[in-house]
PDB file of C-alpha atoms in Angstrom:
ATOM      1  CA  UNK O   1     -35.562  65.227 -39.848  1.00 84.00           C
ATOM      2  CA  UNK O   2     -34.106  64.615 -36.425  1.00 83.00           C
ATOM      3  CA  UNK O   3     -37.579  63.873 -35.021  1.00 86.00           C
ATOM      4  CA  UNK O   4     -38.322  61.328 -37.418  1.00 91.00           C
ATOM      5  CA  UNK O   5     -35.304  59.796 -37.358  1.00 91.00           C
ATOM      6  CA  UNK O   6     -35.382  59.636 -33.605  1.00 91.00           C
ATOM      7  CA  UNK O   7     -38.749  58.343 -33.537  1.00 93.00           C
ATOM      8  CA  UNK O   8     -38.380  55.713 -36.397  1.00 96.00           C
ATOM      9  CA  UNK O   9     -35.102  54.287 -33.771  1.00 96.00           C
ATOM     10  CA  UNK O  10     -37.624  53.850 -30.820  1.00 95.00           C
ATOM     11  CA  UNK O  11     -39.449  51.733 -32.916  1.00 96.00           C
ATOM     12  CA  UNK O  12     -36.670  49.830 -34.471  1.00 96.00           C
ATOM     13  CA  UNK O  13     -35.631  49.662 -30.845  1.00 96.00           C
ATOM     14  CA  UNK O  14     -38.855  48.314 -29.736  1.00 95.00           C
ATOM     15  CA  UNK O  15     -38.841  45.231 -31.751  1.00 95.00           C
ATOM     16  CA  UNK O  16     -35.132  44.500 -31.416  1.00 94.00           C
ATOM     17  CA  UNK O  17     -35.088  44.549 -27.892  1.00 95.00           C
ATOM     18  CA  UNK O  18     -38.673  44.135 -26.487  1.00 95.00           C
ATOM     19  CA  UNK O  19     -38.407  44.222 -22.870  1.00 94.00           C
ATOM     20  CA  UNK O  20     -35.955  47.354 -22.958  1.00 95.00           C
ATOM     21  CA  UNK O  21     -39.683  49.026 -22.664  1.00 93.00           C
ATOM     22  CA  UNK O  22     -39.321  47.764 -18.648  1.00 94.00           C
ATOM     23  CA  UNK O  23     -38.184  49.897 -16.359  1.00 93.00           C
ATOM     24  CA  UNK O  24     -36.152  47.708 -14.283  1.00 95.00           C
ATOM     25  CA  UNK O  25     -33.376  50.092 -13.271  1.00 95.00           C
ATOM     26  CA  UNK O  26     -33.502  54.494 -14.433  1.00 94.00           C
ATOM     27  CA  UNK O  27     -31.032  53.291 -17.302  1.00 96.00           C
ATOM     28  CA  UNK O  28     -33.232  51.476 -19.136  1.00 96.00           C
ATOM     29  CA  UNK O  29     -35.473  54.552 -20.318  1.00 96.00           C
ATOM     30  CA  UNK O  30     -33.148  56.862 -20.591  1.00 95.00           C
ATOM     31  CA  UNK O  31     -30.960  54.109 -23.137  1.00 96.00           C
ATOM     32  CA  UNK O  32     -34.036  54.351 -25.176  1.00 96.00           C
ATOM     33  CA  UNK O  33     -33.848  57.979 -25.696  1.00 93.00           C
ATOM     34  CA  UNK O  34     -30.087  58.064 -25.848  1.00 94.00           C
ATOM     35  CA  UNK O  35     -29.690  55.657 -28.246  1.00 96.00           C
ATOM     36  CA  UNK O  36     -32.998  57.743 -30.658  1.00 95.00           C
ATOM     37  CA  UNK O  37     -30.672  60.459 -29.983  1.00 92.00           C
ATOM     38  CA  UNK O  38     -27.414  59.224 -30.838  1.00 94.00           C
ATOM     39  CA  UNK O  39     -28.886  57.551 -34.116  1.00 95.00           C
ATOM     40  CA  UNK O  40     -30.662  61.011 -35.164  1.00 92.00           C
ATOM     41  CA  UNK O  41     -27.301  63.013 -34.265  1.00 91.00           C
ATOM     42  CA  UNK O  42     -24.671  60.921 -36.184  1.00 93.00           C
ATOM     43  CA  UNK O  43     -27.032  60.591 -39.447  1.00 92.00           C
ATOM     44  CA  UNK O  44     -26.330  64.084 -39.817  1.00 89.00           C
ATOM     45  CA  UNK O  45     -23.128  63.596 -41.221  1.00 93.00           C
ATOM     46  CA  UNK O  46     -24.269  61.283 -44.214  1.00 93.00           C
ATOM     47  CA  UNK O  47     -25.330  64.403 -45.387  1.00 92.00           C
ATOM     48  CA  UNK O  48     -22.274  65.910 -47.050  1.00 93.00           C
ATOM     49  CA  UNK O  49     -23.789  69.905 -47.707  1.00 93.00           C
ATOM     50  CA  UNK O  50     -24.600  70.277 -44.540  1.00 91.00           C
ATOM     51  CA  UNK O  51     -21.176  68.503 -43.284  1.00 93.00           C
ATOM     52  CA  UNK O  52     -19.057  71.126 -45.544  1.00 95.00           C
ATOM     53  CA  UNK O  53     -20.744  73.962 -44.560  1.00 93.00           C
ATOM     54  CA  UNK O  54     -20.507  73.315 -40.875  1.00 92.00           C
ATOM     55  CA  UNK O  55     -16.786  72.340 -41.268  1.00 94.00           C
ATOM     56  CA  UNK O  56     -15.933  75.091 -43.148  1.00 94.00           C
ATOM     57  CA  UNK O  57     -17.701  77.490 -40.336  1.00 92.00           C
ATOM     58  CA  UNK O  58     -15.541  76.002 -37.666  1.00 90.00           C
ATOM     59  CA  UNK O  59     -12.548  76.036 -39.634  1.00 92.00           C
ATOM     60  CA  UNK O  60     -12.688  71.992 -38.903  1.00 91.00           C
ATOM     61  CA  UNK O  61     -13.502  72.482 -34.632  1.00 90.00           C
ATOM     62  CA  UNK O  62     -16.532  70.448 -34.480  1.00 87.00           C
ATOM     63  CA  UNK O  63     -15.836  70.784 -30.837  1.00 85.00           C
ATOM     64  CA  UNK O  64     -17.142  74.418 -31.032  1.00 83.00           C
ATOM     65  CA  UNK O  65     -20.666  75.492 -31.435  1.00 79.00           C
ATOM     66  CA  UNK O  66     -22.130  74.488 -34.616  1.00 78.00           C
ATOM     67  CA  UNK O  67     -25.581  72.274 -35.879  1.00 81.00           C
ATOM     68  CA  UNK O  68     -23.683  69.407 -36.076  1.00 81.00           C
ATOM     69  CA  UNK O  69     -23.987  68.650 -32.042  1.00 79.00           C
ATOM     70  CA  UNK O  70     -27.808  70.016 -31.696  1.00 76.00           C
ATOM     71  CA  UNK O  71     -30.756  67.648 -32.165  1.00 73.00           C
ATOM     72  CA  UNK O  72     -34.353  69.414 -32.998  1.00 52.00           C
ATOM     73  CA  UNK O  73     -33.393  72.991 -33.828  1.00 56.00           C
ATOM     74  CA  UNK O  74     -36.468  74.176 -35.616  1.00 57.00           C
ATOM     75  CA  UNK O  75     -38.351  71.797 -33.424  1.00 51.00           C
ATOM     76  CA  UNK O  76     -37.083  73.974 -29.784  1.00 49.00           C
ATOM     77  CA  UNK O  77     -37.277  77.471 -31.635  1.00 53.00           C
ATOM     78  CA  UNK O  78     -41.027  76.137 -31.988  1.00 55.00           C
ATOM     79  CA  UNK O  79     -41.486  75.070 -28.277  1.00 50.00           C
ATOM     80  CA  UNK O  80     -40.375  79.372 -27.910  1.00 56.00           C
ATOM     81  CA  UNK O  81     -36.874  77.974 -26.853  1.00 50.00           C
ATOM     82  CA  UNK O  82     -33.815  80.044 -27.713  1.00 51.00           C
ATOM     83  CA  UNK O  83     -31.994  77.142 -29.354  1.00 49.00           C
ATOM     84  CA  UNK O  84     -32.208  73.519 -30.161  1.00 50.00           C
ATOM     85  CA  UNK O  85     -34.323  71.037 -28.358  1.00 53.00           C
ATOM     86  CA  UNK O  86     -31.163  69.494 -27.124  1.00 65.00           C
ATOM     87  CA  UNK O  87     -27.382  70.510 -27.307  1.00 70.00           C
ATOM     88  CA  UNK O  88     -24.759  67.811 -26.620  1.00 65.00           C
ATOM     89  CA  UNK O  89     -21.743  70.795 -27.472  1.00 68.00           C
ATOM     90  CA  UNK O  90     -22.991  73.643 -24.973  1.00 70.00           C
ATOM     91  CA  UNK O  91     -25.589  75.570 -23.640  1.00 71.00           C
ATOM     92  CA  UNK O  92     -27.250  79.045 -24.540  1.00 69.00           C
ATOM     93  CA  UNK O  93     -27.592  81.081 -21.353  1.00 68.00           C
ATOM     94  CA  UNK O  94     -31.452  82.447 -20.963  1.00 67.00           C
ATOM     95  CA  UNK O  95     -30.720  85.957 -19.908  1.00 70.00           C
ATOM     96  CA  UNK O  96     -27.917  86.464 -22.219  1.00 68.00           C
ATOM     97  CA  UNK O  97     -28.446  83.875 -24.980  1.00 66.00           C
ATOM     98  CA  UNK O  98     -24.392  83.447 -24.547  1.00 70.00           C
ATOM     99  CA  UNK O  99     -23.226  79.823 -25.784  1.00 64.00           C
ATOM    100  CA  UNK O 100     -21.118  78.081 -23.411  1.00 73.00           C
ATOM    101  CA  UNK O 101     -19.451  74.483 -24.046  1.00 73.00           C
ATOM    102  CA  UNK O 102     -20.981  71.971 -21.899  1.00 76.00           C
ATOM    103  CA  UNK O 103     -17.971  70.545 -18.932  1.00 78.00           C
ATOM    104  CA  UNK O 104     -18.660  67.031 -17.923  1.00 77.00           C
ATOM    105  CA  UNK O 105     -19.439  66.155 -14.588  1.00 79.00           C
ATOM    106  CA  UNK O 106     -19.864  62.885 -13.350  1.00 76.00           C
ATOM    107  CA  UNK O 107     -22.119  63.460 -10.683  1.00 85.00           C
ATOM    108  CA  UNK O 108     -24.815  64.595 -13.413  1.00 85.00           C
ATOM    109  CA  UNK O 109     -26.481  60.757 -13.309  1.00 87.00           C
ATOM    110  CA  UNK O 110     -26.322  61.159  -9.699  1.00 88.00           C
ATOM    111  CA  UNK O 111     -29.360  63.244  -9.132  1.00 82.00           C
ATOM    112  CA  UNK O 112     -30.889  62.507 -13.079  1.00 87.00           C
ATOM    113  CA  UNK O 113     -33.900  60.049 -12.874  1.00 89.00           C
ATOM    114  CA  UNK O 114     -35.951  61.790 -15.818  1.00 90.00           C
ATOM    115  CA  UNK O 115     -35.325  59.882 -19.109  1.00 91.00           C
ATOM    116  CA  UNK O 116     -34.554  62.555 -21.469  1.00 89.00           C
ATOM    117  CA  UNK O 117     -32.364  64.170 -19.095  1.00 88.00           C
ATOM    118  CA  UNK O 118     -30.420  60.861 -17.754  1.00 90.00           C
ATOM    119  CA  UNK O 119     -29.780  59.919 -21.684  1.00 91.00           C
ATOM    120  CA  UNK O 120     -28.710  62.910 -22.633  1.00 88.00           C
ATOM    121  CA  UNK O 121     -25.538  62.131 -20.518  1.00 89.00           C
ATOM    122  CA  UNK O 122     -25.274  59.008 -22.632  1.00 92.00           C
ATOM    123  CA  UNK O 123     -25.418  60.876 -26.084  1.00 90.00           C
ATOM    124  CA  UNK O 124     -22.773  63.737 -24.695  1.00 88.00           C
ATOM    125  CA  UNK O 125     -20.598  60.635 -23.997  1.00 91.00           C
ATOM    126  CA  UNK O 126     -20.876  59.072 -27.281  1.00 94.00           C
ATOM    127  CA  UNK O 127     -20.126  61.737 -28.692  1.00 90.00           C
ATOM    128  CA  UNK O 128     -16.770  63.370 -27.257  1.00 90.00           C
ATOM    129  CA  UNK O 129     -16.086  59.411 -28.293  1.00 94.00           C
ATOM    130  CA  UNK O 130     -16.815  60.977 -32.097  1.00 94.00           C
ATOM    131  CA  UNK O 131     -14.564  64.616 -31.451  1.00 92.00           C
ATOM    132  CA  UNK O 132     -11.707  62.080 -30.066  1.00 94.00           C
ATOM    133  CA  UNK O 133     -11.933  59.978 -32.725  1.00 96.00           C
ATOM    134  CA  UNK O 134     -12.718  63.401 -35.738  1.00 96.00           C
ATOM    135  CA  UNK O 135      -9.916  64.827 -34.159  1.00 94.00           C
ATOM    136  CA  UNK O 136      -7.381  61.236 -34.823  1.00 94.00           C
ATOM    137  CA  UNK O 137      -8.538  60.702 -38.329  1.00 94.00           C
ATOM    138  CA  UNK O 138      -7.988  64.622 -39.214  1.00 95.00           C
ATOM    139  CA  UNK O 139      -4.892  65.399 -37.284  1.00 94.00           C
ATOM    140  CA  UNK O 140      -2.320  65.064 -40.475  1.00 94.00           C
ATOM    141  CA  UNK O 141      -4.557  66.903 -42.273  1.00 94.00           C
ATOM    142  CA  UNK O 142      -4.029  69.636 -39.672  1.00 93.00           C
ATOM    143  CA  UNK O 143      -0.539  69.393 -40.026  1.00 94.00           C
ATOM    144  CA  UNK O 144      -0.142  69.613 -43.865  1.00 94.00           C
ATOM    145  CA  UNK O 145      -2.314  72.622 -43.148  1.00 91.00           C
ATOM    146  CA  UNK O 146      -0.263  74.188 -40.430  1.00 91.00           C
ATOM    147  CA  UNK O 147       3.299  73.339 -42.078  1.00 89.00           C
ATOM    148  CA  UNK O 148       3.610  71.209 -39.231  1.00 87.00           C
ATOM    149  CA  UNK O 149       2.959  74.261 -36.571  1.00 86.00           C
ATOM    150  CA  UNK O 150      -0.797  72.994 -35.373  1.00 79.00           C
ATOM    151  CA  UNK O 151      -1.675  76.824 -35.978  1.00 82.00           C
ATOM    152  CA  UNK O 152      -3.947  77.524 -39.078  1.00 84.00           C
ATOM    153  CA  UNK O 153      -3.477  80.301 -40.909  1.00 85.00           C
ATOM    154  CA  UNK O 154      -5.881  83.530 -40.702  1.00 87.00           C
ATOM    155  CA  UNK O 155      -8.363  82.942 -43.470  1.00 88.00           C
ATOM    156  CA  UNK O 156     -11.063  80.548 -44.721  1.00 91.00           C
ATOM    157  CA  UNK O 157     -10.301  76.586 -44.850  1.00 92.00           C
ATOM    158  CA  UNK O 158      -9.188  76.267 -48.519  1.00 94.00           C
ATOM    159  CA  UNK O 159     -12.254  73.732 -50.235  1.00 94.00           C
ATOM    160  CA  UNK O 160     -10.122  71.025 -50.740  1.00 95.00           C
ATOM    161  CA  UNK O 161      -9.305  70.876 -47.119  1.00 95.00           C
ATOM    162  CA  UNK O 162     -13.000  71.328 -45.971  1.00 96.00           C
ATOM    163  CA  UNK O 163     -14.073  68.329 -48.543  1.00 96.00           C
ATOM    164  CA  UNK O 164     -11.516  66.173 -46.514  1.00 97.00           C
ATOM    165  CA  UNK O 165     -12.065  66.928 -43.035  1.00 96.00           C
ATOM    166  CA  UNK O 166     -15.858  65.986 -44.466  1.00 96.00           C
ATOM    167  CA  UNK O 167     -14.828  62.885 -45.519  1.00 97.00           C
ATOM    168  CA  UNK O 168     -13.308  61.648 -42.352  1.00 97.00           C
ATOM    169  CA  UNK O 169     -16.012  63.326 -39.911  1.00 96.00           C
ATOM    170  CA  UNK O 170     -18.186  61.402 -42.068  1.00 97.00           C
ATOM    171  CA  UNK O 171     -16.346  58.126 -41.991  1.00 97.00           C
ATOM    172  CA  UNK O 172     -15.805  58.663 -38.454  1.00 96.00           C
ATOM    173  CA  UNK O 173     -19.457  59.360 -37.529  1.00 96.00           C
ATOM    174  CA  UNK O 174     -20.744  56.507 -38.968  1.00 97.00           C
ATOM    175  CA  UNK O 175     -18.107  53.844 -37.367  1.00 97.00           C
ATOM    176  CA  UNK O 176     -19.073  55.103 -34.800  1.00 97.00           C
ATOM    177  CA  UNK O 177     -23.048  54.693 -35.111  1.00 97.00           C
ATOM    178  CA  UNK O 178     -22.046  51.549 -35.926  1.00 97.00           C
ATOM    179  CA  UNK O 179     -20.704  50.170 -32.616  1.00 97.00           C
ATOM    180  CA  UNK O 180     -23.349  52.269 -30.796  1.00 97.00           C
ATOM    181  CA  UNK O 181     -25.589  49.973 -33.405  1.00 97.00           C
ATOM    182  CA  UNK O 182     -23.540  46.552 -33.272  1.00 97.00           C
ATOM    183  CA  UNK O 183     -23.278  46.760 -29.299  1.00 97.00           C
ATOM    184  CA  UNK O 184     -27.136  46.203 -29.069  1.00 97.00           C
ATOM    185  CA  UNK O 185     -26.187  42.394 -30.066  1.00 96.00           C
ATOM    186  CA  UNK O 186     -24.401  42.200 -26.728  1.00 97.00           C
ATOM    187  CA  UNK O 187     -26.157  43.245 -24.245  1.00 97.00           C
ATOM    188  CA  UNK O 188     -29.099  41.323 -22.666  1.00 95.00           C
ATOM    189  CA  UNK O 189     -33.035  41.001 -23.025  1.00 95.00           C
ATOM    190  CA  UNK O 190     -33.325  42.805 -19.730  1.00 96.00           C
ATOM    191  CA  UNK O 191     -32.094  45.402 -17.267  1.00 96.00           C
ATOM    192  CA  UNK O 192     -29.917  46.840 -19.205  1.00 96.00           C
ATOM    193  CA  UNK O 193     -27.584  49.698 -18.056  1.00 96.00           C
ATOM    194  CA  UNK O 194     -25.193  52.494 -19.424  1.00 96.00           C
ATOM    195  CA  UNK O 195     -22.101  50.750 -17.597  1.00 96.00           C
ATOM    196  CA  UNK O 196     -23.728  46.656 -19.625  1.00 97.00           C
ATOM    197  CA  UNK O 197     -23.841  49.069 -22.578  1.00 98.00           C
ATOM    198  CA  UNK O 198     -20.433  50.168 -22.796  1.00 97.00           C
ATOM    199  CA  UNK O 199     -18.646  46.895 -22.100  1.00 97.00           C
ATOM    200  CA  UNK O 200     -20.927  45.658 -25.123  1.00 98.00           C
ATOM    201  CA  UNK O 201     -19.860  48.172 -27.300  1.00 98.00           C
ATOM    202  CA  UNK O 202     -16.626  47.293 -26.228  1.00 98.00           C
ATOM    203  CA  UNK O 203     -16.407  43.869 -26.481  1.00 97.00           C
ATOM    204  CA  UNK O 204     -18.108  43.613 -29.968  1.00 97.00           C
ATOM    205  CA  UNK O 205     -15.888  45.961 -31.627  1.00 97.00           C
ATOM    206  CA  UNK O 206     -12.702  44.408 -30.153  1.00 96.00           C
ATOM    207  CA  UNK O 207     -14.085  40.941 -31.553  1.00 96.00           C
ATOM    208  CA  UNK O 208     -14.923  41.990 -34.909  1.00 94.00           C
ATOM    209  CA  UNK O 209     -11.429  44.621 -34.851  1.00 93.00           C
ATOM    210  CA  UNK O 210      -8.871  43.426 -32.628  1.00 94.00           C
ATOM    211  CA  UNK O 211      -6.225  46.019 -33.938  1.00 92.00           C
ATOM    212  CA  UNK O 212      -7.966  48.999 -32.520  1.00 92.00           C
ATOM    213  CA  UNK O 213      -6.307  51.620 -35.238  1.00 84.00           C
ATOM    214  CA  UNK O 214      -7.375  54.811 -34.477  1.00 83.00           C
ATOM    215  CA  UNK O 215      -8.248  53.899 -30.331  1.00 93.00           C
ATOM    216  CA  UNK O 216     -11.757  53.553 -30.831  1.00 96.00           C
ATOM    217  CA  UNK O 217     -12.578  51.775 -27.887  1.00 97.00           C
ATOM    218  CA  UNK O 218      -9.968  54.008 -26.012  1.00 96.00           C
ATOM    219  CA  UNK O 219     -12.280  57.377 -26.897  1.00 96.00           C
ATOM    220  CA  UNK O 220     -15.443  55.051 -25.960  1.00 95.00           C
TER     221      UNK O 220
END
């Protein structure tokens, strides 16, 4: 699913934005496969058994490790990896196969010229934008939970609970897709970059939403 879907976005891509197919600056690429990427990952949450089960494994952290923040997972163990073919959340230590949770560093563009690589930064940006934004939606839910403590009891989520904190990682994932999506109509023809992309993100969503209610554009 996450191949197709990422593949079917290059070509949507393609004939939105022709000339994003030149190489005018090591953005422009790499956009490409971030924004495949970012379509592939937030589709996930559209689909509501797979949303509920991950939720309830996390007990509502979608910050932790779980499927939700892998791309290509049957498609790596294939390729003889030991995990996904990309993980925006962490990464699974060779030797040890121990998950760790990725730290950003913004010296990783720095040295990143490889496509793949360079828009994976990209997609691990976007989204932490969708955690910051999960975790604004869902935080009164956490407190009716918590009798206003912020510490969940010992035990499973009850399914009530889990079916909400769906709802709004759900709701939130695809505003989100959306101003990934709606920023496209602001950038331009040619040389785009991540730092062009953001400010049209930006810009579109505070035209179209000027009372920024849950600081969208602040988590972007």
């Amino acid at each position: 699913y996450d191949v197709v879907a990422h593949e079917t976005t290059h070509a949507l891509l393609d004939g939105l934005h022709p000339r994003f197919n030149e190489a005018t600056n090591p953005d422009v690429y790499a956009l490409h496969e971030a924004f495949a990427d970012i379509v592939a990952l937030l589709q996930r949450f559209a689909h509501p058994e797979i949303l509920e089960h991950q939720i309830a494994r996390t007990r509502g952290q979608l910050d932790r490790q779980n499927m939700l923040g892998r791309l290509g997972q049957q498609f790596g163990l294939a390729l003889g990896m030991r995990g996904a073919l990309r993980d925006f959340l962490g990464t699974i230590a060779p030797e040890t196969g121990e998950w760790t949770p990725v730290t950003p560093d913004s010296r990783r563009l720095e040295g990143t010229t490889e496509c793949h690589e360079r828009g994976a930064v990209l997609v691990a940006a976007v989204f932490s934008a969708f955690l910051a934004i999960y975790k604004a939606r869902s935080a009164d839910l956490f407190r009716i939970a918590s009798n206003g403590t912020g510490v969940m009891p010992d035990g499973d989520l009850h399914p009530d609970l889990v079916r909400r904190l769906a709802r709004e990682a759900a709701d939130a994932a695809d505003d989100v897709l959306t101003m990934c999506i709606r920023g496209l109509d602001y950038c331009p023809p040619v040389d785009v970059d991540f730092g062009v992309y953001l400010r049209a993100i930006i810009t579109a969503d505070a035209e179209l939403y000027p009372d920024d209610r849950y600081d969208y554009r602040v988590a972007f």
